[in-house]
């Protein structure tokens, strides 16, 4: 028991440094996923028919192929083939972001669909173009309504980020594995890694709940 506690205390600062790497990957993935997801959602709802088919294929592909396969496909295959030299950290954030974009598109699409159709018609009646109506009326409301879905997506991306250690990204799981293979204290170190992920999950979802309360429209009922 004393050896396990000592191993945890010795490894904790090293693992907490890895949490900064994990947070960086998750933030990068969530931001990229939000940008991709918004454009995909708008294309699905308001785009022409010829655009919806490629979007559906994109969503089907990134939701259907396992994360580890995509990481290897992009890191060892696609980027190398086209001559782009990116770090494992960048590839992990990009791949997680592209996957998250497929899921976030459905979150935003559902939020857009939940808005009354009369708002878009009223904007047109006031002389607003479709782009202005979407940018100034539809999208601000849809993004507010998407925050609860983002809380769930954040938790998923955070957990999936642990797979990035397969590329050598020095995040929490990679550092826990590195220390465990040298101290043979696998159970306490992996348990500590799990606790760190739980804390990060709690802090992130709590922050998004506070954001949801802050941007809530008074008197608006979905």
XYZ file of N, CA, C and O in Angstrom:
888
model
N 0.827 -1.210 0.000
C 0.000 0.000 0.000
C 0.862 1.261 0.000
O 0.600 2.222 -0.712
N 1.919 1.237 0.852
C 2.806 2.408 0.908
C 3.487 2.638 -0.430
O 3.674 3.778 -0.858
N 3.851 1.523 -1.094
C 4.491 1.659 -2.402
C 3.555 2.257 -3.429
O 3.967 3.067 -4.267
N 2.267 1.899 -3.373
C 1.286 2.443 -4.309
C 1.085 3.934 -4.087
O 1.028 4.716 -5.042
N 0.974 4.322 -2.823
C 0.784 5.744 -2.511
C 2.005 6.550 -2.948
O 1.880 7.647 -3.512
N 3.181 6.006 -2.706
C 4.402 6.693 -3.111
C 4.462 6.851 -4.633
O 4.834 7.905 -5.146
N 4.069 5.784 -5.347
C 4.085 5.843 -6.808
C 3.108 6.902 -7.323
O 3.420 7.645 -8.261
N 1.935 6.993 -6.684
C 0.946 7.989 -7.103
C 1.464 9.398 -6.851
O 1.378 10.277 -7.712
N 1.999 9.622 -5.650
C 2.484 10.955 -5.309
C 3.653 11.371 -6.195
O 3.763 12.540 -6.582
N 4.519 10.419 -6.514
C 5.665 10.737 -7.374
C 5.221 11.020 -8.815
O 5.803 11.882 -9.492
N 4.204 10.288 -9.268
C 3.795 10.411 -10.664
C 2.761 11.506 -10.891
O 2.567 11.945 -12.034
N 2.106 11.972 -9.823
C 0.994 12.914 -9.984
C 1.389 14.205 -10.703
O 0.672 14.631 -11.624
N 2.484 14.871 -10.326
C 2.846 16.096 -11.081
C 3.078 15.819 -12.565
O 2.667 16.621 -13.422
N 3.705 14.690 -12.868
C 3.966 14.315 -14.251
C 2.659 14.065 -15.004
O 2.496 14.479 -16.165
N 1.703 13.408 -14.355
C 0.415 13.132 -14.975
C -0.422 14.399 -15.117
O -1.171 14.559 -16.093
N -0.315 15.298 -14.156
C -1.053 16.561 -14.250
C -0.538 17.419 -15.404
O -1.304 18.160 -16.022
N 0.756 17.323 -15.686
C 1.278 17.997 -16.875
C 0.641 17.416 -18.134
O 0.349 18.138 -19.097
N 0.407 16.116 -18.106
C -0.276 15.479 -19.228
C -1.705 15.952 -19.382
O -2.241 15.968 -20.492
N -2.329 16.332 -18.253
C -3.704 16.833 -18.338
C -3.767 18.126 -19.144
O -4.772 18.398 -19.809
N -2.701 18.926 -19.112
C -2.669 20.144 -19.931
C -2.653 19.798 -21.414
O -3.287 20.477 -22.228
N -1.937 18.734 -21.755
C -1.925 18.270 -23.146
C -3.310 17.769 -23.538
O -3.821 18.079 -24.625
N -3.927 17.009 -22.640
C -5.280 16.507 -22.900
C -6.256 17.649 -23.104
O -7.073 17.633 -24.045
N -6.193 18.649 -22.239
C -7.086 19.804 -22.365
C -6.865 20.508 -23.698
O -7.819 20.931 -24.366
N -5.607 20.636 -24.103
C -5.309 21.268 -25.385
C -5.915 20.510 -26.552
O -6.491 21.114 -27.476
N -5.797 19.182 -26.529
C -6.381 18.360 -27.588
C -7.898 18.510 -27.609
O -8.513 18.682 -28.674
N -8.517 18.478 -26.425
C -9.981 18.549 -26.339
C -10.491 19.914 -26.802
O -11.468 19.999 -27.561
N -9.843 20.984 -26.363
C -10.277 22.323 -26.779
C -10.151 22.475 -28.298
O -11.064 22.966 -28.973
N -9.007 22.059 -28.835
C -8.823 22.134 -30.284
C -9.867 21.330 -31.033
O -10.416 21.784 -32.046
N -10.172 20.126 -30.535
C -11.153 19.268 -31.186
C -12.555 19.858 -31.089
O -13.323 19.831 -32.066
N -12.905 20.398 -29.922
C -14.250 20.948 -29.747
C -14.460 22.187 -30.614
O -15.535 22.378 -31.194
N -13.446 23.043 -30.710
C -13.565 24.253 -31.532
C -13.688 23.877 -33.009
O -14.573 24.382 -33.718
N -12.810 22.988 -33.477
C -12.898 22.541 -34.870
C -14.222 21.846 -35.118
O -14.869 22.067 -36.157
N -14.641 21.011 -34.171
C -15.906 20.305 -34.327
C -17.091 21.247 -34.390
O -18.050 21.004 -35.140
N -17.036 22.337 -33.612
C -18.130 23.300 -33.639
C -18.203 23.999 -34.992
O -19.292 24.156 -35.563
N -17.056 24.419 -35.516
C -17.035 25.096 -36.823
C -17.547 24.156 -37.912
O -18.423 24.521 -38.710
N -17.009 22.936 -37.940
C -17.446 21.959 -38.941
C -18.917 21.619 -38.750
O -19.697 21.560 -39.712
N -19.312 21.414 -37.493
C -20.688 21.021 -37.211
C -21.700 22.072 -37.614
O -22.776 21.742 -38.139
N -21.387 23.346 -37.389
C -22.314 24.417 -37.759
C -22.512 24.459 -39.274
O -23.642 24.541 -39.771
N -21.420 24.386 -40.013
C -21.528 24.433 -41.471
C -22.262 23.203 -42.013
O -23.079 23.318 -42.944
N -21.996 22.040 -41.434
C -22.702 20.834 -41.878
C -24.192 20.926 -41.565
O -25.036 20.542 -42.385
N -24.516 21.433 -40.385
C -25.923 21.558 -40.000
C -26.661 22.536 -40.913
O -27.788 22.271 -41.354
N -26.027 23.675 -41.189
C -26.647 24.651 -42.087
C -26.833 24.064 -43.484
O -27.846 24.312 -44.149
N -25.853 23.296 -43.933
C -25.973 22.656 -45.239
C -27.099 21.642 -45.281
O -27.813 21.525 -46.281
N -27.276 20.907 -44.173
C -28.349 19.923 -44.121
C -29.731 20.571 -44.109
O -30.665 20.069 -44.724
N -29.847 21.670 -43.379
C -31.163 22.295 -43.218
C -31.493 23.215 -44.384
O -32.615 23.190 -44.921
N -30.544 24.048 -44.792
C -30.827 25.084 -45.783
C -30.121 24.872 -47.120
O -30.381 25.610 -48.072
N -29.217 23.906 -47.187
C -28.440 23.726 -48.409
C -29.232 23.071 -49.527
O -30.271 22.436 -49.294
N -28.751 23.210 -50.758
C -29.405 22.556 -51.903
C -29.230 21.050 -51.833
O -28.378 20.529 -51.105
N -30.010 20.339 -52.610
C -29.997 18.888 -52.580
C -28.651 18.275 -52.909
O -28.245 17.277 -52.311
N -27.923 18.876 -53.877
C -26.640 18.285 -54.284
C -25.577 18.407 -53.184
O -24.578 17.698 -53.211
N -25.809 19.296 -52.207
C -24.860 19.462 -51.115
C -25.165 18.527 -49.949
O -24.252 18.128 -49.211
N -26.396 18.150 -49.805
C -26.781 17.327 -48.660
C -26.215 15.912 -48.750
O -25.920 15.294 -47.727
N -26.060 15.392 -49.947
C -25.536 14.037 -50.108
C -24.096 13.920 -49.620
O -23.783 13.016 -48.839
N -23.169 14.809 -50.044
C -21.808 14.730 -49.503
C -21.754 14.920 -47.986
O -20.929 14.301 -47.306
N -22.611 15.785 -47.457
C -22.642 15.989 -46.011
C -23.067 14.701 -45.308
O -22.483 14.310 -44.289
N -24.079 14.034 -45.862
C -24.536 12.777 -45.273
C -23.435 11.720 -45.313
O -23.268 10.947 -44.357
N -22.654 11.691 -46.400
C -21.546 10.737 -46.506
C -20.470 11.055 -45.479
O -19.907 10.149 -44.839
N -20.157 12.342 -45.321
C -19.168 12.761 -44.318
C -19.591 12.296 -42.931
O -18.798 11.707 -42.199
N -20.825 12.569 -42.567
C -21.319 12.197 -41.238
C -21.302 10.686 -41.067
O -20.893 10.162 -40.029
N -21.733 9.966 -42.084
C -21.735 8.503 -42.037
C -20.323 7.951 -41.861
O -20.100 7.020 -41.076
N -19.367 8.535 -42.570
C -17.992 8.040 -42.512
C -17.374 8.268 -41.136
O -16.837 7.335 -40.520
N -17.437 9.500 -40.641
C -16.748 9.818 -39.394
C -17.474 9.279 -38.162
O -16.870 9.175 -37.092
N -18.739 8.940 -38.305
C -19.442 8.300 -37.197
C -19.293 6.787 -37.232
O -19.539 6.112 -36.230
N -18.887 6.252 -38.371
C -18.838 4.803 -38.524
C -17.466 4.170 -38.379
O -17.358 2.998 -38.012
N -16.391 4.932 -38.670
C -15.037 4.384 -38.600
C -14.479 4.597 -37.197
O -14.593 5.694 -36.645
N -13.881 3.567 -36.590
C -13.340 3.716 -35.233
C -12.268 4.809 -35.147
O -11.527 5.058 -36.108
N -12.190 5.422 -33.980
C -11.249 6.523 -33.765
C -9.815 6.097 -34.026
O -9.060 6.815 -34.684
N -9.414 4.947 -33.510
C -8.031 4.508 -33.667
C -7.677 4.319 -35.141
O -6.570 4.679 -35.566
N -8.611 3.792 -35.915
C -8.370 3.618 -37.351
C -8.179 4.978 -38.022
O -7.283 5.152 -38.857
N -9.000 5.945 -37.661
C -8.881 7.277 -38.251
C -7.577 7.950 -37.857
O -6.949 8.637 -38.677
N -7.152 7.778 -36.612
C -5.877 8.358 -36.188
C -4.726 7.810 -37.017
O -3.878 8.566 -37.512
N -4.689 6.495 -37.196
C -3.631 5.886 -38.003
C -3.764 6.264 -39.468
O -2.772 6.498 -40.161
N -5.004 6.326 -39.949
C -5.244 6.658 -41.356
C -4.726 8.050 -41.695
O -4.079 8.253 -42.732
N -4.978 9.002 -40.809
C -4.543 10.374 -41.064
C -3.060 10.556 -40.763
O -2.348 11.208 -41.536
N -2.591 10.017 -39.651
C -1.217 10.278 -39.216
C -0.186 9.545 -40.076
O 0.803 10.129 -40.516
N -0.427 8.254 -40.302
C 0.537 7.448 -41.056
C 0.214 7.358 -42.536
O 1.076 6.948 -43.324
N -1.015 7.718 -42.922
C -1.405 7.563 -44.315
C -1.650 8.857 -45.041
O -0.810 9.313 -45.830
N -2.774 9.505 -44.764
C -3.222 10.634 -45.574
C -2.252 11.804 -45.535
O -1.814 12.297 -46.584
N -1.887 12.262 -44.344
C -1.003 13.422 -44.250
C 0.386 13.131 -44.819
O 1.007 13.992 -45.441
N 0.874 11.928 -44.597
C 2.185 11.558 -45.155
C 2.136 11.491 -46.673
O 3.071 11.902 -47.361
N 1.027 11.010 -47.188
C 0.887 10.847 -48.635
C 0.878 12.189 -49.357
O 1.453 12.323 -50.449
N 0.242 13.195 -48.739
C 0.166 14.504 -49.396
C 1.286 15.448 -48.932
O 1.296 16.617 -49.300
N 2.207 14.918 -48.135
C 3.390 15.690 -47.760
C 3.191 16.705 -46.661
O 3.973 17.656 -46.550
N 2.168 16.531 -45.850
C 1.940 17.435 -44.723
C 2.541 16.826 -43.463
O 2.191 15.709 -43.083
N 3.433 17.555 -42.835
C 4.107 17.060 -41.634
C 3.511 17.737 -40.403
O 3.822 18.890 -40.104
N 2.659 17.022 -39.715
C 2.020 17.544 -38.515
C 2.423 16.715 -37.305
O 2.702 15.525 -37.429
N 2.427 17.355 -36.154
C 2.742 16.640 -34.920
C 1.594 15.708 -34.562
O 0.458 15.870 -35.024
N 1.908 14.725 -33.703
C 0.868 13.803 -33.245
C -0.230 14.556 -32.505
O -1.412 14.210 -32.611
N 0.139 15.586 -31.763
C -0.839 16.413 -31.047
C -1.820 17.043 -32.023
O -3.046 17.000 -31.819
N -1.305 17.634 -33.099
C -2.166 18.299 -34.077
C -3.078 17.309 -34.780
O -4.269 17.586 -34.991
N -2.532 16.159 -35.146
C -3.341 15.155 -35.832
C -4.461 14.658 -34.921
O -5.607 14.494 -35.356
N -4.133 14.426 -33.648
C -5.156 13.971 -32.702
C -6.274 14.994 -32.574
O -7.466 14.645 -32.591
N -5.921 16.276 -32.460
C -6.936 17.327 -32.343
C -7.774 17.426 -33.612
O -9.002 17.595 -33.548
N -7.128 17.312 -34.777
C -7.851 17.417 -36.043
C -8.814 16.247 -36.221
O -9.988 16.432 -36.566
N -8.325 15.037 -35.990
C -9.175 13.856 -36.175
C -10.345 13.868 -35.197
O -11.493 13.631 -35.583
N -10.061 14.155 -33.932
C -11.147 14.250 -32.957
C -12.123 15.360 -33.329
O -13.332 15.230 -33.128
N -11.599 16.460 -33.864
C -12.460 17.560 -34.287
C -13.348 17.187 -35.461
O -14.530 17.548 -35.501
N -12.799 16.460 -36.426
C -13.596 16.038 -37.584
C -14.693 15.060 -37.163
O -15.819 15.117 -37.667
N -14.346 14.162 -36.243
C -15.360 13.232 -35.725
C -16.421 13.998 -34.938
O -17.629 13.794 -35.114
N -15.959 14.889 -34.060
C -16.896 15.668 -33.259
C -17.794 16.527 -34.140
O -18.976 16.734 -33.832
N -17.249 17.041 -35.248
C -18.051 17.844 -36.164
C -19.239 17.079 -36.707
O -20.328 17.643 -36.893
N -19.042 15.773 -36.971
C -20.149 14.951 -37.457
C -21.261 14.861 -36.414
O -22.452 14.931 -36.742
N -20.869 14.706 -35.153
C -21.871 14.615 -34.085
C -22.451 15.981 -33.740
O -23.663 16.112 -33.491
N -21.604 16.995 -33.710
C -22.108 18.328 -33.384
C -23.060 18.849 -34.458
O -23.960 19.649 -34.166
N -22.879 18.407 -35.689
C -23.793 18.838 -36.746
C -25.218 18.402 -36.438
O -26.176 19.134 -36.723
N -25.357 17.228 -35.837
C -26.693 16.745 -35.495
C -27.273 17.498 -34.307
O -28.493 17.701 -34.203
N -26.389 17.921 -33.390
C -26.833 18.732 -32.256
C -27.380 20.068 -32.753
O -28.473 20.500 -32.377
N -26.606 20.731 -33.613
C -27.011 22.046 -34.130
C -28.218 21.912 -35.047
O -29.138 22.750 -35.015
N -28.239 20.872 -35.856
C -29.386 20.663 -36.757
C -30.676 20.489 -35.960
O -31.720 21.059 -36.294
N -30.602 19.708 -34.889
C -31.778 19.525 -34.048
C -32.219 20.827 -33.401
O -33.432 21.090 -33.279
N -31.232 21.653 -32.993
C -31.572 22.949 -32.396
C -32.243 23.862 -33.411
O -33.206 24.567 -33.095
N -31.747 23.857 -34.658
C -32.354 24.686 -35.704
C -33.773 24.219 -35.991
O -34.698 25.022 -36.117
N -33.948 22.912 -36.086
C -35.272 22.364 -36.386
C -36.281 22.667 -35.280
O -37.488 22.712 -35.526
N -35.783 22.844 -34.058
C -36.695 23.092 -32.940
C -37.228 24.528 -32.919
O -38.181 24.819 -32.205
N -36.611 25.420 -33.684
C -37.056 26.818 -33.715
C -38.324 26.957 -34.552
O -38.486 26.259 -35.554
N -39.203 27.851 -34.176
C -40.440 28.050 -34.958
C -40.128 28.506 -36.383
O -39.272 29.366 -36.603
N -40.831 27.938 -37.355
C -40.631 28.314 -38.752
C -41.002 29.769 -39.012
O -40.483 30.396 -39.939
N -41.876 30.299 -38.187
C -42.330 31.661 -38.398
C -41.238 32.699 -38.276
O -41.340 33.791 -38.860
N -40.178 32.390 -37.534
C -39.088 33.354 -37.385
C -38.396 33.603 -38.717
O -38.072 34.750 -39.058
N -38.154 32.567 -39.464
C -37.493 32.714 -40.753
C -38.399 33.457 -41.725
O -37.948 34.332 -42.479
N -39.674 33.131 -41.692
C -40.622 33.817 -42.577
C -40.755 35.286 -42.211
O -40.851 36.154 -43.090
N -40.751 35.580 -40.914
C -40.851 36.977 -40.473
C -39.631 37.772 -40.913
O -39.745 38.940 -41.315
N -38.444 37.151 -40.846
C -37.222 37.830 -41.273
C -37.283 38.154 -42.763
O -36.879 39.242 -43.193
N -37.799 37.230 -43.546
C -37.945 37.489 -44.978
C -38.948 38.607 -45.224
O -38.759 39.456 -46.101
N -40.018 38.611 -44.443
C -41.040 39.649 -44.605
C -40.490 41.037 -44.286
O -40.955 42.040 -44.839
N -39.482 41.079 -43.402
C -38.861 42.355 -43.049
C -37.786 42.772 -44.046
O -37.137 43.811 -43.870
N -37.574 41.971 -45.067
C -36.618 42.319 -46.097
C -35.216 41.771 -45.876
O -34.295 42.132 -46.621
N -35.036 40.909 -44.897
C -33.711 40.335 -44.643
C -33.433 39.213 -45.635
O -34.333 38.447 -46.003
N -32.197 39.119 -46.061
C -31.799 38.009 -46.916
C -31.725 36.736 -46.078
O -31.686 36.783 -44.835
N -31.701 35.590 -46.759
C -31.630 34.322 -46.041
C -30.359 34.234 -45.200
O -30.379 33.747 -44.066
N -29.235 34.702 -45.748
C -27.969 34.644 -45.010
C -28.025 35.490 -43.748
O -27.555 35.073 -42.682
N -28.570 36.682 -43.854
C -28.669 37.557 -42.677
C -29.623 36.976 -41.649
O -29.380 37.054 -40.446
N -30.699 36.406 -42.105
C -31.660 35.797 -41.180
C -31.023 34.637 -40.420
O -31.207 34.490 -39.203
N -30.255 33.831 -41.129
C -29.584 32.699 -40.481
C -28.519 33.191 -39.500
O -28.424 32.709 -38.364
N -27.727 34.182 -39.933
C -26.615 34.659 -39.111
C -27.067 35.428 -37.881
O -26.459 35.329 -36.810
N -28.151 36.192 -38.006
C -28.535 37.112 -36.926
C -29.748 36.656 -36.118
O -29.968 37.170 -35.011
N -30.519 35.717 -36.654
C -31.732 35.293 -35.941
C -31.690 33.803 -35.601
O -31.846 33.413 -34.439
N -31.474 32.962 -36.596
C -31.554 31.517 -36.397
C -30.356 30.981 -35.625
O -30.506 30.306 -34.599
N -29.146 31.286 -36.121
C -27.944 30.687 -35.541
C -27.696 31.079 -34.084
O -27.339 30.210 -33.273
N -27.859 32.347 -33.693
C -27.643 32.678 -32.273
C -28.540 31.876 -31.328
O -28.100 31.456 -30.255
N -29.777 31.673 -31.720
C -30.671 30.876 -30.882
C -30.282 29.403 -30.890
O -30.297 28.736 -29.853
N -29.939 28.899 -32.071
C -29.577 27.483 -32.187
C -28.328 27.161 -31.370
O -28.249 26.097 -30.740
N -27.356 28.070 -31.372
C -26.135 27.833 -30.606
C -26.431 27.804 -29.111
O -25.843 27.008 -28.369
N -27.328 28.672 -28.655
C -27.721 28.629 -27.243
C -28.365 27.293 -26.893
O -28.065 26.685 -25.858
N -29.262 26.831 -27.757
C -29.954 25.573 -27.500
C -29.046 24.357 -27.629
O -29.395 23.269 -27.156
N -27.890 24.527 -28.257
C -26.968 23.407 -28.465
C -26.066 23.150 -27.267
O -25.398 22.106 -27.212
N -26.016 24.062 -26.324
C -25.071 23.938 -25.209
C -25.263 22.656 -24.404
O -24.279 21.987 -24.068
N -26.504 22.242 -24.066
C -26.641 20.962 -23.345
C -26.070 19.783 -24.132
O -25.454 18.880 -23.546
N -26.258 19.772 -25.438
C -25.682 18.714 -26.256
C -24.163 18.765 -26.272
O -23.498 17.731 -26.320
N -23.611 19.970 -26.236
C -22.160 20.109 -26.200
C -21.572 19.557 -24.907
O -20.435 19.081 -24.897
N -22.315 19.638 -23.814
C -21.835 19.071 -22.550
C -21.599 17.576 -22.702
O -20.573 17.051 -22.259
N -22.532 16.899 -23.342
C -22.367 15.470 -23.580
C -21.230 15.205 -24.556
O -20.426 14.281 -24.366
N -21.138 16.032 -25.601
C -20.079 15.853 -26.598
C -18.711 16.107 -25.993
O -17.731 15.410 -26.324
N -18.608 17.078 -25.094
C -17.338 17.342 -24.411
C -16.868 16.110 -23.647
O -15.686 15.738 -23.702
N -17.782 15.470 -22.930
C -17.418 14.274 -22.167
C -16.913 13.170 -23.082
O -15.941 12.471 -22.762
N -17.559 13.017 -24.235
C -17.158 11.974 -25.183
C -15.781 12.269 -25.767
O -14.916 11.384 -25.844
N -15.563 13.514 -26.186
C -14.268 13.885 -26.769
C -13.156 13.735 -25.733
O -12.047 13.279 -26.052
N -13.431 14.121 -24.486
C -12.430 13.993 -23.431
C -12.025 12.533 -23.237
O -10.827 12.215 -23.147
N -13.000 11.639 -23.198
C -12.679 10.223 -23.041
C -11.942 9.682 -24.263
O -10.990 8.902 -24.130
N -12.383 10.092 -25.452
C -11.731 9.609 -26.677
C -10.295 10.109 -26.801
O -9.472 9.477 -27.474
N -9.993 11.238 -26.157
C -8.641 11.791 -26.261
C -7.593 10.854 -25.681
O -6.416 10.957 -26.019
N -8.013 9.931 -24.805
C -7.062 8.979 -24.233
C -6.462 8.065 -25.291
O -5.346 7.563 -25.123
N -7.196 7.859 -26.401
C -6.690 6.989 -27.471
C -5.518 7.648 -28.196
O -4.744 6.970 -28.879
N -5.358 8.955 -28.029
C -4.275 9.666 -28.716
C -2.898 9.187 -28.274
O -1.905 9.443 -28.961
N -2.830 8.479 -27.150
C -1.524 7.973 -26.709
C -0.955 6.973 -27.710
O 0.267 6.733 -27.742
N -1.824 6.397 -28.563
C -1.353 5.448 -29.571
C -0.453 6.123 -30.597
O 0.369 5.457 -31.237
N -0.585 7.443 -30.744
C 0.287 8.196 -31.647
C 1.509 8.762 -30.932
O 2.358 9.379 -31.559
N 1.568 8.573 -29.626
C 2.673 9.123 -28.854
C 2.396 10.480 -28.259
O 3.332 11.154 -27.796
N 1.140 10.915 -28.259
C 0.792 12.191 -27.631
C 0.963 12.039 -26.121
O 0.357 11.149 -25.519
N 1.760 12.890 -25.470
C 2.043 12.716 -24.035
C 0.922 13.212 -23.135
O 1.112 14.092 -22.298
N -0.283 12.663 -23.327
C -1.424 13.088 -22.509
C -1.491 12.233 -21.240
O -0.547 11.521 -20.903
N -2.615 12.289 -20.555
C -2.738 11.648 -19.246
C -2.478 10.146 -19.328
O -1.677 9.587 -18.566
N -3.171 9.471 -20.235
C -3.070 8.020 -20.313
C -1.673 7.577 -20.717
O -1.147 6.587 -20.184
N -1.046 8.290 -21.641
C 0.309 7.933 -22.071
C 1.292 8.044 -20.917
O 2.160 7.180 -20.736
N 1.163 9.094 -20.116
C 2.071 9.287 -18.988
C 1.814 8.259 -17.885
O 2.757 7.770 -17.253
N 0.546 7.930 -17.654
C 0.229 6.906 -16.663
C 0.802 5.558 -17.087
O 1.381 4.826 -16.264
N 0.682 5.244 -18.369
C 1.219 3.983 -18.876
C 2.752 3.966 -18.791
O 3.352 2.943 -18.436
N 3.363 5.101 -19.089
C 4.821 5.197 -19.044
C 5.336 4.909 -17.637
O 6.295 4.137 -17.447
N 4.716 5.522 -16.641
C 5.163 5.327 -15.257
C 4.819 3.921 -14.779
O 5.611 3.279 -14.079
N 3.643 3.408 -15.155
C 3.210 2.092 -14.688
C 4.130 0.980 -15.175
O 4.400 0.018 -14.445
N 4.630 1.095 -16.395
C 5.506 0.060 -16.931
C 6.882 0.056 -16.262
O 7.615 -0.928 -16.378
N 7.193 1.123 -15.556
C 8.492 1.205 -14.883
C 8.399 0.958 -13.382
O 9.366 0.551 -12.758
N 7.245 1.206 -12.804
C 7.061 0.990 -11.363
C 6.245 -0.262 -11.062
O 6.209 -0.705 -9.911
N 5.582 -0.812 -12.076
C 4.702 -1.981 -11.932
C 3.527 -1.712 -11.005
O 2.909 -2.649 -10.491
N 3.210 -0.451 -10.795
C 2.038 -0.071 -9.999
C 0.911 0.303 -10.962
O 0.436 1.439 -10.989
N 0.449 -0.683 -11.719
C -0.514 -0.398 -12.775
C -1.864 0.047 -12.228
O -2.412 1.065 -12.675
N -2.407 -0.701 -11.282
C -3.747 -0.397 -10.792
C -3.851 1.002 -10.178
O -4.743 1.771 -10.572
N -2.996 1.377 -9.223
C -3.156 2.713 -8.632
C -2.921 3.848 -9.620
O -3.582 4.888 -9.546
N -2.005 3.662 -10.570
C -1.705 4.733 -11.514
C -2.824 4.899 -12.538
O -3.217 6.024 -12.875
N -3.366 3.795 -13.026
C -4.483 3.894 -13.955
C -5.736 4.402 -13.245
O -6.554 5.122 -13.842
N -5.895 4.028 -11.982
C -7.010 4.552 -11.195
C -6.882 6.063 -11.022
O -7.865 6.801 -11.132
N -5.664 6.525 -10.785
C -5.415 7.971 -10.666
C -5.710 8.679 -11.978
O -6.305 9.767 -11.990
N -5.316 8.065 -13.078
C -5.623 8.646 -14.390
C -7.133 8.769 -14.577
O -7.636 9.788 -15.074
N -7.867 7.736 -14.149
C -9.328 7.797 -14.244
C -9.915 8.917 -13.414
O -10.851 9.600 -13.840
N -9.366 9.128 -12.227
C -9.843 10.217 -11.367
C -9.592 11.581 -12.009
O -10.433 12.484 -11.919
N -8.437 11.729 -12.651
C -8.135 12.999 -13.325
C -9.141 13.252 -14.439
O -9.652 14.372 -14.608
N -9.464 12.206 -15.202
C -10.466 12.357 -16.262
C -11.828 12.725 -15.682
O -12.564 13.540 -16.255
N -12.177 12.129 -14.540
C -13.451 12.452 -13.904
C -13.503 13.916 -13.472
O -14.524 14.587 -13.640
N -12.404 14.411 -12.927
C -12.351 15.812 -12.505
C -12.479 16.737 -13.709
O -13.225 17.729 -13.675
N -11.771 16.414 -14.777
C -11.856 17.239 -15.985
C -13.256 17.201 -16.590
O -13.748 18.217 -17.096
N -13.898 16.037 -16.531
C -15.269 15.936 -17.023
C -16.205 16.815 -16.210
O -17.036 17.557 -16.756
N -16.063 16.742 -14.888
C -16.914 17.552 -14.010
C -16.713 19.043 -14.261
O -17.687 19.801 -14.386
N -15.457 19.469 -14.336
C -15.181 20.900 -14.524
C -15.711 21.398 -15.865
O -16.280 22.491 -15.957
N -15.520 20.603 -16.908
C -15.983 21.024 -18.229
C -17.493 21.100 -18.328
O -18.040 22.077 -18.843
N -18.188 20.072 -17.847
C -19.649 20.079 -17.916
C -20.231 21.152 -17.008
O -21.242 21.779 -17.347
N -19.586 21.376 -15.860
C -20.051 22.437 -14.968
C -19.902 23.804 -15.632
O -20.795 24.661 -15.551
N -18.780 24.020 -16.298
C -18.568 25.281 -17.002
C -19.595 25.501 -18.098
O -20.095 26.615 -18.286
N -19.942 24.438 -18.830
C -20.935 24.567 -19.895
C -22.329 24.816 -19.324
O -23.133 25.536 -19.923
N -22.622 24.232 -18.163
C -23.914 24.524 -17.528
C -24.001 25.985 -17.106
O -25.045 26.632 -17.248
N -22.901 26.505 -16.562
C -22.878 27.923 -16.187
C -23.037 28.810 -17.417
O -23.728 29.838 -17.373
N -22.391 28.415 -18.525
C -22.535 29.171 -19.769
C -23.976 29.130 -20.255
O -24.516 30.144 -20.723
N -24.606 27.964 -20.143
C -25.999 27.834 -20.564
C -26.909 28.777 -19.776
O -27.795 29.429 -20.333
N -26.672 28.852 -18.461
C -27.477 29.747 -17.629
C -27.213 31.213 -17.971
O -28.121 32.037 -17.958
N -25.975 31.513 -18.305
C -25.590 32.902 -18.566
C -26.207 33.420 -19.877
O -26.590 34.592 -19.959
N -26.284 32.573 -20.883
C -26.766 33.024 -22.189
C -28.240 32.696 -22.399
O -28.776 32.934 -23.478
N -28.880 32.146 -21.388
C -30.301 31.810 -21.529
C -31.124 33.062 -21.763
O -30.907 34.092 -21.121
N -32.075 32.979 -22.680
C -32.942 34.106 -22.991
C -34.079 34.137 -21.980
O -34.843 33.160 -21.884
N -34.219 35.195 -21.182
C -35.287 35.260 -20.191
C -36.668 35.121 -20.836
O -36.973 35.770 -21.823
N -37.478 34.231 -20.276
C -38.831 34.054 -20.765
C -38.945 33.144 -21.964
O -40.052 32.829 -22.397
N -37.791 32.681 -22.501
C -37.845 31.807 -23.690
C -38.040 30.368 -23.233
O -37.309 29.877 -22.381
N -39.019 29.700 -23.781
C -39.286 28.295 -23.467
C -39.185 27.503 -24.757
O -39.868 27.809 -25.746
N -38.350 26.495 -24.737
C -38.145 25.701 -25.938
C -39.365 24.816 -26.215
O -39.880 24.198 -25.326
